[in-house]
């Protein structure tokens, strides 16, 4: 992908639509589901694995959706593809927990990534994070606080909370069916 060509020009692809980004969209249930529910927004899904990214790409094409784009790439280069403030909402759903301490910097909620997101979203940008992994969740909440994000929603059991959860991911349905509580947090970047 030559994604740099879109930097600052995403509105040309999605005129008048608020840009939302899911990092690690997997087979796309969330990205596609949200795009169907919110046609006034555009949803960009990033997935590193080609064989997985194929599914949401095909679903968007089959449904002739004009508010979805699937990118098969590594999120490390995010800031080369988007102008600061170009994305308005960011979603991290069931990201790889990288459980070993020495791999902490690989976690998508590590402050190194938060710095990228802060630039991507600009002040007032929202990020929503869901995981079944309590250790990752606790690490992430601490990172959000240390980074200076404002935590506006937090639950250790999303499905039994007051918070809106319009679309469940594949993993979310699987873990929920097993009785595993889903941790959820929404933050605003300053």
Coordinates of C-alpha atoms in Angstrom, one line a residue:
X1 CA 0.0 0.0 0.0
X2 CA 1.1 3.5 -0.8
X3 CA -0.9 4.9 2.1
X4 CA 1.1 8.1 2.4
X5 CA -0.8 9.3 -0.7
X6 CA -4.0 9.6 1.4
X7 CA -2.4 11.6 4.2
X8 CA -4.6 14.7 4.7
X9 CA -6.9 13.5 1.9
X10 CA -9.1 10.9 3.6
X11 CA -12.0 13.3 3.4
X12 CA -11.8 13.0 -0.4
X13 CA -12.5 9.3 -0.1
X14 CA -15.2 9.8 2.5
X15 CA -16.7 13.3 1.9
X16 CA -18.4 14.7 5.0
X17 CA -17.9 11.6 7.1
X18 CA -16.2 11.5 10.5
X19 CA -13.2 9.2 10.3
X20 CA -13.0 6.3 12.8
X21 CA -10.1 3.8 13.0
X22 CA -9.9 0.3 14.4
X23 CA -6.4 -1.1 14.9
X24 CA -6.3 -4.9 14.6
X25 CA -9.7 -5.3 13.0
X26 CA -9.3 -9.1 12.5
X27 CA -12.1 -10.5 10.4
X28 CA -14.0 -7.2 10.6
X29 CA -17.2 -7.9 12.5
X30 CA -16.7 -4.7 14.5
X31 CA -15.6 -2.4 11.7
X32 CA -18.3 -3.7 9.3
X33 CA -21.0 -3.7 12.0
X34 CA -20.2 -0.2 13.1
X35 CA -20.1 1.1 9.5
X36 CA -23.6 -0.4 8.9
X37 CA -24.9 1.1 12.1
X38 CA -23.3 4.5 11.6
X39 CA -23.4 5.3 7.8
X40 CA -22.6 9.0 8.6
X41 CA -19.1 7.9 9.7
X42 CA -16.3 6.2 7.8
X43 CA -14.5 3.2 9.3
X44 CA -11.0 2.3 8.5
X45 CA -9.8 -1.1 9.7
X46 CA -6.1 -2.0 10.0
X47 CA -5.0 -5.6 10.1
X48 CA -1.5 -7.0 9.7
X49 CA -2.3 -10.4 8.4
X50 CA -3.3 -10.6 4.7
X51 CA -5.3 -13.9 5.1
X52 CA -7.4 -12.2 7.8
X53 CA -7.7 -8.7 6.3
X54 CA -9.2 -10.4 3.2
X55 CA -12.5 -11.1 5.1
X56 CA -13.6 -7.6 6.0
X57 CA -12.3 -6.3 2.6
X58 CA -14.5 -8.8 0.8
X59 CA -17.5 -8.1 3.1
X60 CA -17.3 -4.4 2.5
X61 CA -17.1 -5.0 -1.3
X62 CA -19.9 -7.6 -1.3
X63 CA -22.2 -5.2 0.6
X64 CA -21.1 -2.2 -1.6
X65 CA -20.3 -0.2 1.5
X66 CA -18.9 3.3 0.7
X67 CA -17.9 4.1 4.3
X68 CA -15.3 1.3 4.9
X69 CA -11.6 0.9 4.0
X70 CA -9.5 -2.1 5.1
X71 CA -5.8 -1.6 5.3
X72 CA -3.4 -4.5 5.5
X73 CA -0.4 -3.0 7.2
X74 CA 1.4 -2.6 10.5
X75 CA 0.1 0.2 12.8
X76 CA 3.6 1.4 13.5
X77 CA 3.4 3.7 10.5
X78 CA 0.0 5.2 11.4
X79 CA 1.3 8.8 11.5
X80 CA 2.6 8.6 8.0
X81 CA -0.9 7.8 6.7
X82 CA -2.9 10.4 8.5
X83 CA -2.6 14.1 9.3
X84 CA -2.7 15.2 12.9
X85 CA -6.4 15.3 14.0
X86 CA -7.6 13.5 10.9
X87 CA -9.0 10.6 12.9
X88 CA -11.8 11.4 15.4
X89 CA -12.4 8.0 17.0
X90 CA -10.0 5.1 17.6
X91 CA -10.9 1.6 18.6
X92 CA -8.7 -1.1 20.1
X93 CA -10.5 -4.4 20.5
X94 CA -8.9 -7.5 22.0
X95 CA -5.4 -6.5 21.1
X96 CA -2.5 -8.9 21.6
X97 CA -1.7 -8.7 25.3
X98 CA 2.1 -9.4 24.8
X99 CA 2.2 -10.9 28.4
X100 CA 6.0 -10.9 28.8
X101 CA 7.2 -7.7 30.6
X102 CA 10.0 -7.3 28.0
X103 CA 7.4 -7.1 25.3
X104 CA 5.4 -4.3 27.0
X105 CA 6.4 -1.8 24.3
X106 CA 4.6 -3.9 21.7
X107 CA 1.3 -3.5 23.5
X108 CA -1.0 -1.2 21.5
X109 CA -1.8 0.7 24.7
X110 CA 1.9 1.3 25.6
X111 CA 2.7 5.1 25.9
X112 CA 4.8 4.8 22.8
X113 CA 1.6 4.0 20.8
X114 CA -0.4 6.5 22.9
X115 CA 1.9 9.3 21.7
X116 CA 1.0 8.2 18.1
X117 CA -2.7 8.2 18.9
X118 CA -2.6 11.6 20.6
X119 CA -1.2 13.1 17.3
X120 CA -3.6 11.1 15.2
X121 CA -6.7 12.2 17.1
X122 CA -5.7 15.6 18.3
X123 CA -7.1 17.2 21.5
X124 CA -10.6 15.9 22.3
X125 CA -10.2 12.7 20.3
X126 CA -11.7 9.6 21.7
X127 CA -10.3 6.1 22.1
X128 CA -12.4 3.0 23.2
X129 CA -10.6 -0.1 24.4
X130 CA -12.0 -3.6 25.1
X131 CA -10.2 -6.7 26.3
X132 CA -10.9 -9.9 28.2
X133 CA -7.3 -9.8 29.6
X134 CA -7.4 -8.2 33.0
X135 CA -3.6 -7.9 33.2
X136 CA -3.5 -6.0 29.9
X137 CA -6.4 -3.8 31.0
X138 CA -4.8 -2.9 34.3
X139 CA -1.5 -2.1 32.5
X140 CA -3.4 0.0 29.9
X141 CA -5.4 2.0 32.5
X142 CA -2.1 2.9 34.2
X143 CA -0.6 3.9 30.8
X144 CA -3.6 6.1 30.1
X145 CA -3.3 7.9 33.4
X146 CA 0.5 8.3 33.1
X147 CA 0.1 9.7 29.6
X148 CA -2.5 12.2 30.8
X149 CA -5.6 10.9 29.1
X150 CA -8.9 11.7 30.7
X151 CA -10.8 8.4 31.5
X152 CA -14.4 9.0 30.9
X153 CA -15.7 5.4 31.1
X154 CA -14.3 2.3 32.8
X155 CA -15.9 -1.1 33.5
X156 CA -14.5 -4.5 34.4
X157 CA -17.7 -6.1 33.1
X158 CA -18.9 -4.2 30.0
X159 CA -21.9 -6.4 29.3
X160 CA -23.4 -5.7 32.7
X161 CA -22.6 -2.0 32.7
X162 CA -24.3 1.2 31.7
X163 CA -22.0 1.7 28.7
X164 CA -23.1 1.4 25.1
X165 CA -21.6 -1.5 23.2
X166 CA -23.4 -1.6 19.8
X167 CA -21.2 -4.2 18.1
X168 CA -19.4 -7.2 19.6
X169 CA -16.2 -8.6 18.0
X170 CA -15.7 -12.3 17.3
X171 CA -13.4 -12.6 20.3
X172 CA -15.9 -10.7 22.5
X173 CA -18.7 -13.1 21.7
X174 CA -16.5 -16.1 22.3
X175 CA -15.2 -14.9 25.7
X176 CA -18.6 -13.7 26.8
X177 CA -20.2 -17.0 26.0
X178 CA -17.6 -18.6 28.3
X179 CA -18.6 -16.2 31.1
X180 CA -15.4 -14.1 30.9
X181 CA -16.1 -10.5 31.8
X182 CA -15.1 -7.9 29.2
X183 CA -13.0 -4.9 30.4
X184 CA -13.8 -1.6 28.8
X185 CA -12.3 1.9 28.9
X186 CA -12.9 5.1 27.0
X187 CA -10.4 7.9 27.1
X188 CA -10.2 11.4 25.7
X189 CA -6.8 12.8 24.7
X190 CA -5.9 16.3 25.9

